[in-house]
Coordinates of C-alpha atoms and ligand atoms in Angstrom, one line a residue:
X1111 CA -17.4 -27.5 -11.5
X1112 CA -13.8 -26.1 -10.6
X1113 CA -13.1 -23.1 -9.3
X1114 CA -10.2 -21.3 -10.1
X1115 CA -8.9 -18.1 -9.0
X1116 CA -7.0 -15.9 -10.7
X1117 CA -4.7 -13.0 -9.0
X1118 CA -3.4 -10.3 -11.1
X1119 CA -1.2 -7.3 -9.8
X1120 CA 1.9 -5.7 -11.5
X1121 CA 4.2 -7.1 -8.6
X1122 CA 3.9 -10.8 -7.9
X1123 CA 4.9 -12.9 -4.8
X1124 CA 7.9 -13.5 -6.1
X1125 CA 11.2 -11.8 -7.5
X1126 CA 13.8 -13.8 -9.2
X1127 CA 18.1 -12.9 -9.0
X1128 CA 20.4 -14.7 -11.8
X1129 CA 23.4 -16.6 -10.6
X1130 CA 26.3 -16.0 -12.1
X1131 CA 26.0 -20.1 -13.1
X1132 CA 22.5 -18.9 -14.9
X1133 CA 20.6 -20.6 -12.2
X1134 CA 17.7 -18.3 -10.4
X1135 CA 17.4 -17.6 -6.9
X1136 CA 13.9 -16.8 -5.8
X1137 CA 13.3 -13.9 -3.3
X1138 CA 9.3 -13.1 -1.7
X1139 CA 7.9 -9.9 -3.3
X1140 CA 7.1 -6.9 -0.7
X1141 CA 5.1 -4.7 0.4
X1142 CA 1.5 -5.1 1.9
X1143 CA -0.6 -6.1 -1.1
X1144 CA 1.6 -9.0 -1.6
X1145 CA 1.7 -9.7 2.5
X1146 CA -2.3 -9.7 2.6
X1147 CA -2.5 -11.4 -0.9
X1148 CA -0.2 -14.4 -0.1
X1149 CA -1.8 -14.6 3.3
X1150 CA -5.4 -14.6 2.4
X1151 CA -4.8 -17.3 -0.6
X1152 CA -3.5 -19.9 2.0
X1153 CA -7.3 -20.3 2.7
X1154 CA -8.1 -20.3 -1.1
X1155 CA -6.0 -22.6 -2.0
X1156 CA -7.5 -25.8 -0.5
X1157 CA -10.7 -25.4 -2.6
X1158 CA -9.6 -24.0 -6.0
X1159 CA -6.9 -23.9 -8.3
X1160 CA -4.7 -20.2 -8.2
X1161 CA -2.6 -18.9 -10.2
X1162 CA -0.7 -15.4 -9.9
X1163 CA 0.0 -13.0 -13.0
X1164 CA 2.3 -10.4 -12.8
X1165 CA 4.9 -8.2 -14.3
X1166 CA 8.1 -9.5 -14.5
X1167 CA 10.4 -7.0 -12.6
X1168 CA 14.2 -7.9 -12.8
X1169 CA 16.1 -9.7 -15.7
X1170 CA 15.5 -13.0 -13.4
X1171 CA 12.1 -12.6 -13.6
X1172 CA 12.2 -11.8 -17.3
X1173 CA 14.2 -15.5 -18.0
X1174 CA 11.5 -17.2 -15.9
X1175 CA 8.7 -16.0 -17.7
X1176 CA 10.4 -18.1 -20.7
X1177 CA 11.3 -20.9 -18.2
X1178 CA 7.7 -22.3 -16.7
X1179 CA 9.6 -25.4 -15.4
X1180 CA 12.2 -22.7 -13.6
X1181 CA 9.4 -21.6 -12.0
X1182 CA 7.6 -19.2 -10.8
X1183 CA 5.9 -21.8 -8.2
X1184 CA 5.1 -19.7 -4.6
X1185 CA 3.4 -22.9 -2.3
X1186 CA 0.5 -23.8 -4.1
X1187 CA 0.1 -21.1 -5.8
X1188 CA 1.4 -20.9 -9.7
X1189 CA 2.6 -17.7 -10.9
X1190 CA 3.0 -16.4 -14.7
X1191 CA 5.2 -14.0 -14.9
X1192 CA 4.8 -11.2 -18.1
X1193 CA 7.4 -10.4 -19.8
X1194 CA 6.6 -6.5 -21.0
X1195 CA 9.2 -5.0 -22.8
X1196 CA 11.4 -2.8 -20.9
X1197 CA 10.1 0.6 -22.4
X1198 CA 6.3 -0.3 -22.2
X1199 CA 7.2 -1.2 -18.9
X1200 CA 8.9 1.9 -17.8
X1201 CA 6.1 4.2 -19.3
X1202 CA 3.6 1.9 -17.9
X1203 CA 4.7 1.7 -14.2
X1204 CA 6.8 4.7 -13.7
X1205 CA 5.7 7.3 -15.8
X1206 CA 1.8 6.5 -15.6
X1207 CA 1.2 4.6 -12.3
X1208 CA 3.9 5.9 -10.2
X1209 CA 4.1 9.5 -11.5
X1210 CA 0.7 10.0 -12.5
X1211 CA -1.9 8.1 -10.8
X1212 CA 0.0 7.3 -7.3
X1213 CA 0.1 11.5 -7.6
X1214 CA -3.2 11.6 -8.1
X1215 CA -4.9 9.8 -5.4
X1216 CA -2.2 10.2 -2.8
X1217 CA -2.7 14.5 -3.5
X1218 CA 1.1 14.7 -4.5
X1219 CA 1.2 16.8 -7.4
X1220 CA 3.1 20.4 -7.1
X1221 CA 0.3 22.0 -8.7
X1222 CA 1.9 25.2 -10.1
X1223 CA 4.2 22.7 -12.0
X1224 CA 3.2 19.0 -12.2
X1225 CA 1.4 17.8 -14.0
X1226 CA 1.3 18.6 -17.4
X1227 CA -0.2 16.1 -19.8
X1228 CA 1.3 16.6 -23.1
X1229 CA 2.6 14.4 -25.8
X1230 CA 4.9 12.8 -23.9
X1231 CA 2.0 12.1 -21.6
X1232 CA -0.1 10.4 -24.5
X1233 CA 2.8 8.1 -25.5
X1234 CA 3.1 6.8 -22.0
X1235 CA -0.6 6.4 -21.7
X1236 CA -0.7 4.0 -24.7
X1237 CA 2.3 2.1 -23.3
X1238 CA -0.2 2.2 -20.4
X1239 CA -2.8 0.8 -22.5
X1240 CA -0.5 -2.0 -23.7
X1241 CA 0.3 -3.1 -20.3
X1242 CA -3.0 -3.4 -18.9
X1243 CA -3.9 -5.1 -22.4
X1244 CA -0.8 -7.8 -21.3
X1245 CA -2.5 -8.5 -18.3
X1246 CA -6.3 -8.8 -20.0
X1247 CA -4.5 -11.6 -23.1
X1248 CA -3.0 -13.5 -20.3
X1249 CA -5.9 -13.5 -17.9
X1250 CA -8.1 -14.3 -21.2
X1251 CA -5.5 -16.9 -22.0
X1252 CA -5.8 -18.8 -18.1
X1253 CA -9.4 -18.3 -18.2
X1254 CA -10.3 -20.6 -21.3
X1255 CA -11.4 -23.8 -20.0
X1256 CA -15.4 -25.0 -20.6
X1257 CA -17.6 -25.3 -17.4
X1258 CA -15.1 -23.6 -14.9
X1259 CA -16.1 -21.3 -12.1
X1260 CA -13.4 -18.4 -12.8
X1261 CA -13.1 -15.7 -10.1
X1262 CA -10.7 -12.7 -11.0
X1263 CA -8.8 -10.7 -8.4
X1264 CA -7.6 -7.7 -10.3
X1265 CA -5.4 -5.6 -7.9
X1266 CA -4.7 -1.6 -7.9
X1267 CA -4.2 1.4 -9.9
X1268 CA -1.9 -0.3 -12.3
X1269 CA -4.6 -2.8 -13.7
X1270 CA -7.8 -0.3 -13.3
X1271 CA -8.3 -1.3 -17.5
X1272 CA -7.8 -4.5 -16.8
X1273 CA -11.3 -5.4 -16.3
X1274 CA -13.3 -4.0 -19.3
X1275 CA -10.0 -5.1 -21.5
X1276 CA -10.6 -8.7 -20.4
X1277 CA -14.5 -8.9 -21.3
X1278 CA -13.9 -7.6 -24.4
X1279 CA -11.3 -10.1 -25.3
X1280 CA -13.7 -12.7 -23.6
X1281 CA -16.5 -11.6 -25.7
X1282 CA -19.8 -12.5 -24.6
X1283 CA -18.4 -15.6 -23.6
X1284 CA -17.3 -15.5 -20.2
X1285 CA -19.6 -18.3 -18.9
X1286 CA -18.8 -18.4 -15.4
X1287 CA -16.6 -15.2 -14.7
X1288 CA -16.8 -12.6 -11.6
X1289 CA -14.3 -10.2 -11.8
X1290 CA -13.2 -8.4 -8.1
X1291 CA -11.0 -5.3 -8.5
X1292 CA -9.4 -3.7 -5.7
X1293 CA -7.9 -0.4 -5.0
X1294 CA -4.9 -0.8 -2.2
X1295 CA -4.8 3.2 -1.9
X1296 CA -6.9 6.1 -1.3
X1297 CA -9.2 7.2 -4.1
X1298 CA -8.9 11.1 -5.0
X1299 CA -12.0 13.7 -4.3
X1300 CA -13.9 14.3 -7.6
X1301 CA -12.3 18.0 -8.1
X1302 CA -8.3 16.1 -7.7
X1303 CA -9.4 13.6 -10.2
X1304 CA -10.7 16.1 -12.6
X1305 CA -6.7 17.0 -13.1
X1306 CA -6.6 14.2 -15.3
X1307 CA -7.4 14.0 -18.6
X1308 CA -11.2 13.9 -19.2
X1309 CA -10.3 10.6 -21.5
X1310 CA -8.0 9.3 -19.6
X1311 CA -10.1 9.9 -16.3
X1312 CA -13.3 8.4 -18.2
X1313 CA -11.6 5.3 -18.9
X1314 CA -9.9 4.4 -15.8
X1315 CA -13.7 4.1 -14.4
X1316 CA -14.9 2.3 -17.4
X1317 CA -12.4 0.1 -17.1
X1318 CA -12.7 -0.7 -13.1
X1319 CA -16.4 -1.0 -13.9
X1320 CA -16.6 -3.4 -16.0
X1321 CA -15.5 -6.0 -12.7
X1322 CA -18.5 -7.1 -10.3
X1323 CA -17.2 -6.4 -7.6
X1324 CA -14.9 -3.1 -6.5
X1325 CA -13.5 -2.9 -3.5
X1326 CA -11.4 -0.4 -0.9
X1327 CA -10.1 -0.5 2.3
X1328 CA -11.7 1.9 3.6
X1329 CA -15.7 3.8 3.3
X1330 CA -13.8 7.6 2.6
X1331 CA -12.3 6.1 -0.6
X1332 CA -15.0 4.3 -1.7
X1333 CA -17.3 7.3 -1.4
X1334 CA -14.6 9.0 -3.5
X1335 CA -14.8 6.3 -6.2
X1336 CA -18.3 6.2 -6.0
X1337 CA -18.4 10.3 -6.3
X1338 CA -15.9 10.0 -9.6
X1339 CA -18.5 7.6 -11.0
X1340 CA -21.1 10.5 -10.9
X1341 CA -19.4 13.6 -11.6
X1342 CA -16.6 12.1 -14.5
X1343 CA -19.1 9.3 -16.1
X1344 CA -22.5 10.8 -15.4
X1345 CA -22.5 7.0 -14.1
X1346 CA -26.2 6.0 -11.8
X1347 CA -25.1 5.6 -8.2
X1348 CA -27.1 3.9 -5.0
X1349 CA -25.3 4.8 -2.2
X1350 CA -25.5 2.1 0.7
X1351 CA -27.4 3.4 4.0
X1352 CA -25.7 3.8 6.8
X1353 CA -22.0 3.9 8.2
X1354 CA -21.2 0.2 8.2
X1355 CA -18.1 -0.9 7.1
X1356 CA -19.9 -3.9 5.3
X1357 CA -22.4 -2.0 3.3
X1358 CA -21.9 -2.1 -0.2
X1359 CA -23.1 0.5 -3.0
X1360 CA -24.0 0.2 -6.8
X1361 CA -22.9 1.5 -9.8
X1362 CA -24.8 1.2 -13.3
X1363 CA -22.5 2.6 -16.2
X1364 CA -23.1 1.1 -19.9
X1365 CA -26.3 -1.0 -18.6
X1366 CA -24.0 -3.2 -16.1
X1367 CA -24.1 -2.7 -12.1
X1368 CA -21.1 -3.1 -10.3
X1369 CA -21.0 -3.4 -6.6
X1370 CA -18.7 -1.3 -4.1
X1371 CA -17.7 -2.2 -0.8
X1372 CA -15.4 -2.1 1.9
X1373 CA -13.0 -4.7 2.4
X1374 CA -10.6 -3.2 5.2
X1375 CA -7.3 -5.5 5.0
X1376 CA -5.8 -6.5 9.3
X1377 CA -2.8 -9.1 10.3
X1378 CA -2.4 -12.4 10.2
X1379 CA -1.3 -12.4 13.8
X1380 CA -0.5 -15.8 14.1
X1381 CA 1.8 -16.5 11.3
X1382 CA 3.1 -12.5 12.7
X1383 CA 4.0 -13.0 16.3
X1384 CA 5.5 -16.8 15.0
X1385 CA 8.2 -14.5 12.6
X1386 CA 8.5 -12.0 15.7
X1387 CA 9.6 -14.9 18.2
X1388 CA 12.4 -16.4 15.5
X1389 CA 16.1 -15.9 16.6
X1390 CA 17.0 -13.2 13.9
X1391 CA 14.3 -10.7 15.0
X1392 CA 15.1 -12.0 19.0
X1393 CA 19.1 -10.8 18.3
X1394 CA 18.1 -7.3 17.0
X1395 CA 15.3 -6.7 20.0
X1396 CA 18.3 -7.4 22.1
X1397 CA 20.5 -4.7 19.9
X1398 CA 18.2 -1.9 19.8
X1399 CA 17.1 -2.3 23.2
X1400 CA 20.7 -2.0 24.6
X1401 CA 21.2 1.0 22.3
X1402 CA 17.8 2.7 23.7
X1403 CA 19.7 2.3 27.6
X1404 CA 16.3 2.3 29.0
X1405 CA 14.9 5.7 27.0
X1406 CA 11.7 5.4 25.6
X1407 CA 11.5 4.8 22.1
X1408 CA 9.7 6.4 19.2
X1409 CA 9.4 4.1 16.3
X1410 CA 8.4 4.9 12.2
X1411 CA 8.8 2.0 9.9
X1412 CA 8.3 3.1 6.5
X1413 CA 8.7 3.0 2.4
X1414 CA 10.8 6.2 1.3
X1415 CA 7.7 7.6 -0.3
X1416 CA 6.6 10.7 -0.6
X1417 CA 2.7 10.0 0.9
X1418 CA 4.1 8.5 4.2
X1419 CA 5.4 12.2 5.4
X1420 CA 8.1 11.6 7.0
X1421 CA 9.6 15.0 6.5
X1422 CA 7.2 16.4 8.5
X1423 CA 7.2 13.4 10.9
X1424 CA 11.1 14.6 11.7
X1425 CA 10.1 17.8 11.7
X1426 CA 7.6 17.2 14.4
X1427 CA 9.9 15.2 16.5
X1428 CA 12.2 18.4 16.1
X1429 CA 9.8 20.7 17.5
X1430 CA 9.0 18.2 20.3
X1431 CA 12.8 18.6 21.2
X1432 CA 12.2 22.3 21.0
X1433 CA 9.2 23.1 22.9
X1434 CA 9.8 20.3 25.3
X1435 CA 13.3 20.3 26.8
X1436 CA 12.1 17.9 29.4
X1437 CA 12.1 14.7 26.9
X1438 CA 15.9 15.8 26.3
X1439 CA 18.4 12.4 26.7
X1440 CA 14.8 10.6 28.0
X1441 CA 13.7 9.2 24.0
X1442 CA 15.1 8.2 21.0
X1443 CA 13.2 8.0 17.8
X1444 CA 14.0 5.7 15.3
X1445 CA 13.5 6.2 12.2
X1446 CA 13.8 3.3 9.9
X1447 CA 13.1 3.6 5.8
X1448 CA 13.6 1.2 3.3
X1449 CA 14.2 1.9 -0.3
X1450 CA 11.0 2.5 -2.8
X1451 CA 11.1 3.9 -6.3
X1452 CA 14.2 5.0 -6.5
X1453 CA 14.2 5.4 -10.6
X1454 CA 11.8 8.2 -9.8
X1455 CA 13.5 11.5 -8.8
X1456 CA 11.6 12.7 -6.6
X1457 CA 11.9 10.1 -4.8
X1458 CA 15.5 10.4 -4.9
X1459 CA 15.1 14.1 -3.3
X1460 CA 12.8 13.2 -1.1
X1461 CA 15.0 10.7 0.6
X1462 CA 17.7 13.7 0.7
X1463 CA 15.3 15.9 2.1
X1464 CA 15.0 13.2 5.1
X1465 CA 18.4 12.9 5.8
X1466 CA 19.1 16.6 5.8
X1467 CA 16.5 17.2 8.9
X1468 CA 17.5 13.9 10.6
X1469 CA 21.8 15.9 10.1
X1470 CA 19.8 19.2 11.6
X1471 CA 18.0 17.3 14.4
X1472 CA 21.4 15.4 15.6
X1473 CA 23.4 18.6 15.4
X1474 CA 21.1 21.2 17.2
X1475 CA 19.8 18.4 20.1
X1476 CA 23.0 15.6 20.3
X1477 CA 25.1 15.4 23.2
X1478 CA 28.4 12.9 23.8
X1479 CA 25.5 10.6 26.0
X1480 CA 22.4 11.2 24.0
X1481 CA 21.8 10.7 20.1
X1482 CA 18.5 11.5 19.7
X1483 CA 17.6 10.2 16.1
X1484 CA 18.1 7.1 14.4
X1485 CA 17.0 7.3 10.7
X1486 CA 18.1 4.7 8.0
X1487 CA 17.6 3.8 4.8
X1488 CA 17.8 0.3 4.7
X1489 CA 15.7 -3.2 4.2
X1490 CA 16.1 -4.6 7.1
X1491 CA 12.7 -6.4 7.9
X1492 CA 13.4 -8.5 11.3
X1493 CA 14.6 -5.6 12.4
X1494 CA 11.7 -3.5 12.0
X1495 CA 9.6 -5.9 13.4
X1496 CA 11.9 -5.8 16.7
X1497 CA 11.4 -1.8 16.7
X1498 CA 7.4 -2.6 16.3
X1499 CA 8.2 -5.1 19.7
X1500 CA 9.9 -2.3 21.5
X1501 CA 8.6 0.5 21.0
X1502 CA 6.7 2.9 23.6
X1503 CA 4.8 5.0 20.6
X1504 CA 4.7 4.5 17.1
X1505 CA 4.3 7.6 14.6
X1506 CA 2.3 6.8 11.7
X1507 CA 1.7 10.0 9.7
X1508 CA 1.0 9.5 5.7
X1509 CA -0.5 12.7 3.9
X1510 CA -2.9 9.8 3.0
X1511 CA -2.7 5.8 2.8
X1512 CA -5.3 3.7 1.4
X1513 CA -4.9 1.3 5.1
X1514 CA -1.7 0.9 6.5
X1515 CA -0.3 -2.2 7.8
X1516 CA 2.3 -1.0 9.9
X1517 CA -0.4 0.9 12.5
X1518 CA -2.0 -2.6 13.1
X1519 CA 1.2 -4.5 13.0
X1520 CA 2.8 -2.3 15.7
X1521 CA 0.7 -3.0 18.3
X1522 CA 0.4 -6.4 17.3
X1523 CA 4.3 -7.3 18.5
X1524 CA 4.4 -4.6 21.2
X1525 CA 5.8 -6.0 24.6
X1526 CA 4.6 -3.2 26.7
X1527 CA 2.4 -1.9 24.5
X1528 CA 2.9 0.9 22.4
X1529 CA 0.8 4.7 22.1
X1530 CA -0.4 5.3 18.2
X1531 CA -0.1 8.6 16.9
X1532 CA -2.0 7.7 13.6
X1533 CA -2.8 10.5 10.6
X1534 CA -6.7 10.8 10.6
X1535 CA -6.1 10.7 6.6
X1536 CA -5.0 6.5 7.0
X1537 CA -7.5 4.1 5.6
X1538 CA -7.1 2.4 8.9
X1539 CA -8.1 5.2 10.9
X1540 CA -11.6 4.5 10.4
X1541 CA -10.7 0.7 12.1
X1542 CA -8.1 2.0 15.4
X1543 CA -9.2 6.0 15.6
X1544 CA -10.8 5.4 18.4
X1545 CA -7.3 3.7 20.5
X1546 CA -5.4 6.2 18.7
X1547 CA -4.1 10.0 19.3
X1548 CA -5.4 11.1 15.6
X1549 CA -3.3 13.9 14.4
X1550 CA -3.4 16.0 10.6
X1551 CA -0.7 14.9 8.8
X1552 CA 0.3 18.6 7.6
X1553 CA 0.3 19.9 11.1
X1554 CA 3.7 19.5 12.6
X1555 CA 3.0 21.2 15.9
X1556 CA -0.8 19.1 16.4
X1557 CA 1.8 16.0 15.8
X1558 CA 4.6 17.2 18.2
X1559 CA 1.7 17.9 20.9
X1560 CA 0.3 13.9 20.1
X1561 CA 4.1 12.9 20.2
X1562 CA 4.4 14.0 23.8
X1563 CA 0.9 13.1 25.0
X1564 CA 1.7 9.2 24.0
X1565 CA 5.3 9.7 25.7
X1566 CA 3.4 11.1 28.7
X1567 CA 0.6 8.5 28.8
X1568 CA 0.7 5.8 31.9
X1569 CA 1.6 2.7 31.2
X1570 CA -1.6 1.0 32.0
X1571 CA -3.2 3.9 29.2
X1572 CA -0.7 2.7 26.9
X1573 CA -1.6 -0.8 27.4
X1574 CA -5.3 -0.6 27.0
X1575 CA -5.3 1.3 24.0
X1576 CA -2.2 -1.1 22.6
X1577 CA -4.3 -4.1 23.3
X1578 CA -7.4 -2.6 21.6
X1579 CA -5.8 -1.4 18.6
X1580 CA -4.6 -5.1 18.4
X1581 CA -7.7 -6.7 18.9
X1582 CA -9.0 -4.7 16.1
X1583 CA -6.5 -5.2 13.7
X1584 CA -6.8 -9.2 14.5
X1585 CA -10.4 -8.5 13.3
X1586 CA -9.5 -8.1 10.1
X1587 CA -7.6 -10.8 8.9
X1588 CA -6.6 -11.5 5.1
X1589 CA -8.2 -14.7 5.2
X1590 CA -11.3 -12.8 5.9
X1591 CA -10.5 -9.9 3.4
X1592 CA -10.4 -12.7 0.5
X1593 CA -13.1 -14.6 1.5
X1594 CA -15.3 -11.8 1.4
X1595 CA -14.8 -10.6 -1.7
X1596 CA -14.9 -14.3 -3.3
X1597 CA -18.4 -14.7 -1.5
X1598 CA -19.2 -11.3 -3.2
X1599 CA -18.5 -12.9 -6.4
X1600 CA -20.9 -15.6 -5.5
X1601 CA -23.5 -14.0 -4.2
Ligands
LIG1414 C1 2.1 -0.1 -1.7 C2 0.7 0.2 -1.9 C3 0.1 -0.7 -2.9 C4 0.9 -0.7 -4.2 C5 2.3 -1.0 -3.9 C6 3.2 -0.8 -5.1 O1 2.3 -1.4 -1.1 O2 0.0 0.1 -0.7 O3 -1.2 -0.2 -3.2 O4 0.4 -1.6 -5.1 O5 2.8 -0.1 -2.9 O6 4.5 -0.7 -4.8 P1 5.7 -0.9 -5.8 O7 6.9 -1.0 -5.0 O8 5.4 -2.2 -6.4 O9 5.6 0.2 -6.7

């Protein structure tokens, strides 16, 4: 029998730019669902047959959803590209996912003001509706094919109908189906979730549901999930003894059981250190290094997005300056953002609000000799990864993150090995808490305190716990992230 896998996730692995001649240029997609995704299918792709469906994102990627020859080919992996039109799109992915349910599990909203689900709310959710029904035709569509093993890798909060809309189009004959969905971000608590609604709450858990097997990075959100499923659906839940990360819970909603586990997503530190040693990422560790002139080096890397905090982050390294004058001309913290979302406005403000208190921090602590802050807004990704190499403590400090790769990643290219100051509210701080300085995201002062304790550490401290957290992010590698949840499927 053949297996085939099928990935689905509203950005794919790859983004397409039209020439001026009409010819397309392929570029990889970003981000770290498409890092661990890619990564994890190299294994996959050996023993079954993949293909990748996604949204098409740029009016490249809409031609090459016509042109199947132009394309959409990523290694060995095939990729159909959807093309949804514009304002479905738009309604879809910014009003609903981005503005809604991003908000809602990343604890975003403004409360006294946002949100406010009105008509304009129930015309995006149907657009919303439409989307996910895109995905569940094409999946349905790639699926036909007598006697195959089909395994289904639905991915985030952009596709959470995605499963129930697919067995329904399947009818009752899905032969040899499993269906894995998995959440990259943090769930929200029971009471958060309960702003949305009670329909549209209802359904997104119906909808995940209806796959096998669910999966999150780490236990807190699954327990969240798993908490929903009681208080929203009245849904039967067996909790899964113990702490272990592997332990996996059940759901029975609508006379189906659906497993939920913990899949927590590490590096690929091979294929990582190889891109860290090539000449490009080489030139800029030379660049920033000279720049630093020997000051230790505080190092962000980071999506402009509201979770990651990076307001406060500045705001921490501000009151480090001011409460402790002795780090003053001794550090340098860079700062280093890349573009994300920028149709959405508050995103736009957001990224405003960063460069105003990065202006403050270089007026009130500068000197001639000394600028204290690098920030910039700019894709720059060898570069990043030669900060990660050099830097002496690494601030990672979302409100809340379903894992983060860039907490595992920076200790995986340190040279001297770097000090974490890690949010406790991370998925991954349930992996590297331990090695790390945990801090609360919302309290600036706890993080200014954790700032200075890893710029005070000894270097052999700063070692140890650098080569721990590295060892355990190595645990976790996407091969191994995959291949459990395809055995999950099988078992
Ligand atoms: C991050 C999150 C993913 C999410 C992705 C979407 O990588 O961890 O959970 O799917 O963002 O980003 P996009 O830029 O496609 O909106």
């Amino acid at each position: 029998m053949r297996q085939r896998v099928l990935v689905a996730s509203n950005r794919g692995p790859v983004s397409y730019e039209l020439g001026p001649d009409g010819t397309l240029a392929g570029r990889r997609g970003g981000g770290g669902l498409i890092a661990g995704m890619t990564s994890g299918l190299a294994a996959v792709v050996a023993q079954a047959e993949v293909t990748w469906i996604c949204a098409a994102l740029s009016d490249g990627d809409r031609i090459a959803a016509h042109r199947p020859e132009a394309a959409p080919a990523d290694g060995q992996v095939r990729v159909r590209m959807l093309d949804i039109s514009p304002e479905t799109f738009d309604r879809a992915y910014n009003q609903v996912a981005n503005s809604i349910l991003w908000f809602t599990h990343h604890l975003l909203f403004d409360t006294p003001n946002q949100p406010q689900f009105g008509r304009e709310f129930h015309l995006d959710w149907a657009a919303y509706v439409a989307y996910n029904q895109a995905f569940a035709d094409a999946l349905a569509d790639e699926a036909a094919g007598p006697g195959d093993r089909i395994r289904v890798l639905v991915q985030d909060y952009h596709l959470s109908l995605v499963p129930r809309l697919l067995r329904e189009k399947l009818g009752g004959g899905d032969g040899d189906l499993g269906i894995a969905h998995f959440s990259h971000t943090p769930w929200a608590p029971a009471d958060y979730y309960r702003l949305l609604p009670r329909e549209v709450g209802q359904a997104l858990l119906d909808g995940i549901l209806a796959a096998n097997h669910v999966g999150f990075h780490a236990r807190c959100w699954a327990d969240a999930f798993l908490d929903c499923c009681e208080a929203i659906l009245g849904a039967r839940v067996t909790r899964a003894a113990g702490g272990d990360g592997d332990a996996t819970a059940r759901v029975m909603h609508r006379g189906h059981v659906t497993e939920v586990a913990v899949h927590p997503l590490g590096v690929d530190v091979p294929a990582l250190q190889a891109r860290a040693r090539a000449d490009d990422v080489r030139a800029h560790v030379g660049a920033l290094g000279q720049a630093a002139g020997g000051r230790k080096l505080i190092v962000r890397i980071d999506r402009t997005e509201l979770s990651k905090n990076i307001v406060r982050g500045l705001a921490a390294y501000r009151e480090l300056l001011a409460t402790r004058p002795q780090w003053h001309g001794q550090v340098v913290h860079l700062a280093f953002a890349y573009p994300s979302r920028s149709a959405l406005p508050q995103y736009r403000a957001y990224t405003d609000q960063m460069a105003l208190i990065a202006r403050q921090i270089t007026e009130e602590f500068g000197t001639p000799e000394w600028n204290p802050l690098v920030l910039e807004v700019k894709d720059d990704y060898p570069r990043s990864l030669a900060a990660c190499a050099l830097a002496d403590v690494l601030l990672v400090n979302p409100i809340r993150d379903g894992m983060n790769l860039v907490a595992q990643e920076g200790p995986v290219l340190s040279e001297r090995g770097c000090a974490l100051v890690l949010s406790r509210e991370a998925g991954a701080a349930a992996t590297l808490g331990e090695h790390a300085l945990l801090v609360n995201p919302y309290d600036v002062s706890e993080t200014a305190e954790a700032l200075h304790q890893a710029l005070a550490m000894t270097d052999a401290e700063r070692r140890e716990r650098s080569a721990a957290l590295a060892a355990t992010a190595a645990a976790w590698p996407p091969a191994r992230w995959l291949g459990d949840q395809l055995a999950s499927l099988d078992g």
